[in-house]
């Protein structure tokens, strides 16, 4: 497709709202972008549901957020050392419980999204 600037003029607006109950019509956007906000959401399934609700059919949802590592097959949870570290971060930044990239992927699959791609940016740090 042609660059956005060549297709039509666009405007942007900012609005403060509850991300768990967005005051927006369903299918409002072709692109839904969430940057470093998922880690602040106490109800991850509701957060993902709202992102998907406001995304138009065929649109894209992009989420960049803090996650803990994916669990290995035999693991029931993170190690106690990892839990203590996350608890310290949560207290410092007033964050609720974290989830993994695999958890987010599963939440988006439950919402019916397809062609879900994930990436781990920690290896670039």
CSV table of C-alpha atoms in Angstrom, one decimal:
chain,number,residue,atom,x,y,z
A,1,UNK,CA,0.0,0.0,0.0
A,2,UNK,CA,1.1,3.6,-0.5
A,3,UNK,CA,2.6,5.5,2.4
A,4,UNK,CA,-0.1,7.0,4.8
A,5,UNK,CA,0.9,10.6,4.0
A,6,UNK,CA,0.0,10.1,0.3
A,7,UNK,CA,-3.4,8.5,0.9
A,8,UNK,CA,-5.2,11.1,3.0
A,9,UNK,CA,-4.8,13.6,5.8
A,10,UNK,CA,-5.0,12.1,9.3
A,11,UNK,CA,-5.6,13.7,12.7
A,12,UNK,CA,-4.7,12.4,16.1
A,13,UNK,CA,-6.5,12.9,19.4
A,14,UNK,CA,-5.5,11.9,22.9
A,15,UNK,CA,-7.9,10.7,25.5
A,16,UNK,CA,-7.4,9.5,29.1
A,17,UNK,CA,-9.5,6.4,29.6
A,18,UNK,CA,-9.7,3.1,31.5
A,19,UNK,CA,-7.9,0.5,29.3
A,20,UNK,CA,-10.0,-2.2,30.8
A,21,UNK,CA,-13.2,-0.5,29.6
A,22,UNK,CA,-12.4,1.7,26.6
A,23,UNK,CA,-15.0,4.3,25.7
A,24,UNK,CA,-14.6,3.4,22.0
A,25,UNK,CA,-16.8,1.7,19.5
A,26,UNK,CA,-15.9,-1.8,18.5
A,27,UNK,CA,-13.7,-2.1,15.4
A,28,UNK,CA,-12.7,1.5,15.6
A,29,UNK,CA,-9.0,1.1,14.5
A,30,UNK,CA,-7.0,-0.7,11.9
A,31,UNK,CA,-4.0,-0.6,14.2
A,32,UNK,CA,-4.1,-0.9,18.0
A,33,UNK,CA,-0.7,-0.1,19.6
A,34,UNK,CA,0.0,-0.7,23.3
A,35,UNK,CA,3.4,0.4,24.5
A,36,UNK,CA,4.5,-0.5,28.0
A,37,UNK,CA,1.0,-0.4,29.5
A,38,UNK,CA,0.1,-4.1,29.8
A,39,UNK,CA,2.4,-4.5,32.8
A,40,UNK,CA,0.1,-2.0,34.6
A,41,UNK,CA,-3.1,-3.9,34.0
A,42,UNK,CA,-4.4,-5.9,36.9
A,43,UNK,CA,-6.7,-7.9,34.6
A,44,UNK,CA,-4.7,-9.1,31.6
A,45,UNK,CA,-7.5,-11.1,30.0
A,46,UNK,CA,-9.8,-8.0,30.1
A,47,UNK,CA,-7.0,-5.8,28.8
A,48,UNK,CA,-6.4,-8.1,25.8
A,49,UNK,CA,-10.1,-8.4,25.2
A,50,UNK,CA,-10.5,-4.6,25.0
A,51,UNK,CA,-7.5,-4.3,22.6
A,52,UNK,CA,-9.1,-6.9,20.3
A,53,UNK,CA,-12.6,-5.4,20.6
A,54,UNK,CA,-11.5,-2.0,19.3
A,55,UNK,CA,-9.4,-3.5,16.5
A,56,UNK,CA,-11.2,-3.7,13.1
A,57,UNK,CA,-11.4,-7.1,11.4
A,58,UNK,CA,-8.2,-7.6,9.5
A,59,UNK,CA,-6.4,-5.0,11.6
A,60,UNK,CA,-3.3,-5.4,13.8
A,61,UNK,CA,-2.7,-5.3,17.5
A,62,UNK,CA,0.8,-4.6,18.6
A,63,UNK,CA,1.7,-5.0,22.3
A,64,UNK,CA,5.1,-4.1,23.7
A,65,UNK,CA,5.1,-4.8,27.4
A,66,UNK,CA,7.2,-6.1,30.3
A,67,UNK,CA,6.8,-9.9,30.8
A,68,UNK,CA,8.4,-12.6,32.8
A,69,UNK,CA,10.1,-15.4,31.1
A,70,UNK,CA,8.1,-18.3,29.6
A,71,UNK,CA,7.9,-21.3,31.8
A,72,UNK,CA,9.5,-24.5,30.7
A,73,UNK,CA,7.4,-27.6,30.2
A,74,UNK,CA,8.1,-29.2,33.7
A,75,UNK,CA,7.8,-25.9,35.6
A,76,UNK,CA,4.7,-24.9,37.6
A,77,UNK,CA,5.9,-21.4,38.2
A,78,UNK,CA,8.9,-19.1,38.4
A,79,UNK,CA,11.7,-19.8,40.9
A,80,UNK,CA,11.4,-18.2,44.3
A,81,UNK,CA,14.4,-15.9,43.4
A,82,UNK,CA,12.6,-14.7,40.3
A,83,UNK,CA,9.4,-14.1,42.2
A,84,UNK,CA,11.3,-12.1,44.9
A,85,UNK,CA,12.9,-10.0,42.1
A,86,UNK,CA,9.5,-9.3,40.4
A,87,UNK,CA,7.9,-8.5,43.8
A,88,UNK,CA,10.6,-5.8,44.3
A,89,UNK,CA,10.0,-4.4,40.9
A,90,UNK,CA,6.2,-4.5,41.4
A,91,UNK,CA,6.6,-2.6,44.7
A,92,UNK,CA,8.9,0.0,43.2
A,93,UNK,CA,6.6,0.7,40.2
A,94,UNK,CA,3.2,-0.2,41.8
A,95,UNK,CA,2.7,-3.0,39.3
A,96,UNK,CA,0.3,-5.9,39.5
A,97,UNK,CA,1.3,-9.5,38.8
A,98,UNK,CA,3.2,-10.1,35.5
A,99,UNK,CA,2.5,-12.7,32.9
A,100,UNK,CA,4.7,-14.3,30.2
A,101,UNK,CA,4.8,-13.8,26.5
A,102,UNK,CA,3.2,-17.3,26.1
A,103,UNK,CA,0.4,-16.1,28.4
A,104,UNK,CA,-0.3,-13.1,26.2
A,105,UNK,CA,-0.2,-15.3,23.1
A,106,UNK,CA,-2.7,-17.6,24.6
A,107,UNK,CA,-5.0,-14.7,25.6
A,108,UNK,CA,-4.9,-13.3,22.0
A,109,UNK,CA,-5.6,-16.8,20.6
A,110,UNK,CA,-8.7,-17.0,22.9
A,111,UNK,CA,-9.9,-13.7,21.4
A,112,UNK,CA,-9.6,-15.3,17.9
A,113,UNK,CA,-6.6,-13.5,16.6
A,114,UNK,CA,-4.5,-15.3,14.0
A,115,UNK,CA,-0.9,-14.9,12.7
A,116,UNK,CA,0.3,-14.0,16.2
A,117,UNK,CA,4.0,-13.2,16.3
A,118,UNK,CA,6.1,-12.7,19.5
A,119,UNK,CA,9.6,-11.6,20.1
A,120,UNK,CA,11.9,-11.4,23.1
A,121,UNK,CA,13.8,-8.1,23.2
A,122,UNK,CA,16.0,-9.1,26.2
A,123,UNK,CA,18.6,-10.7,24.0
A,124,UNK,CA,19.2,-7.3,22.4
A,125,UNK,CA,20.1,-5.6,25.6
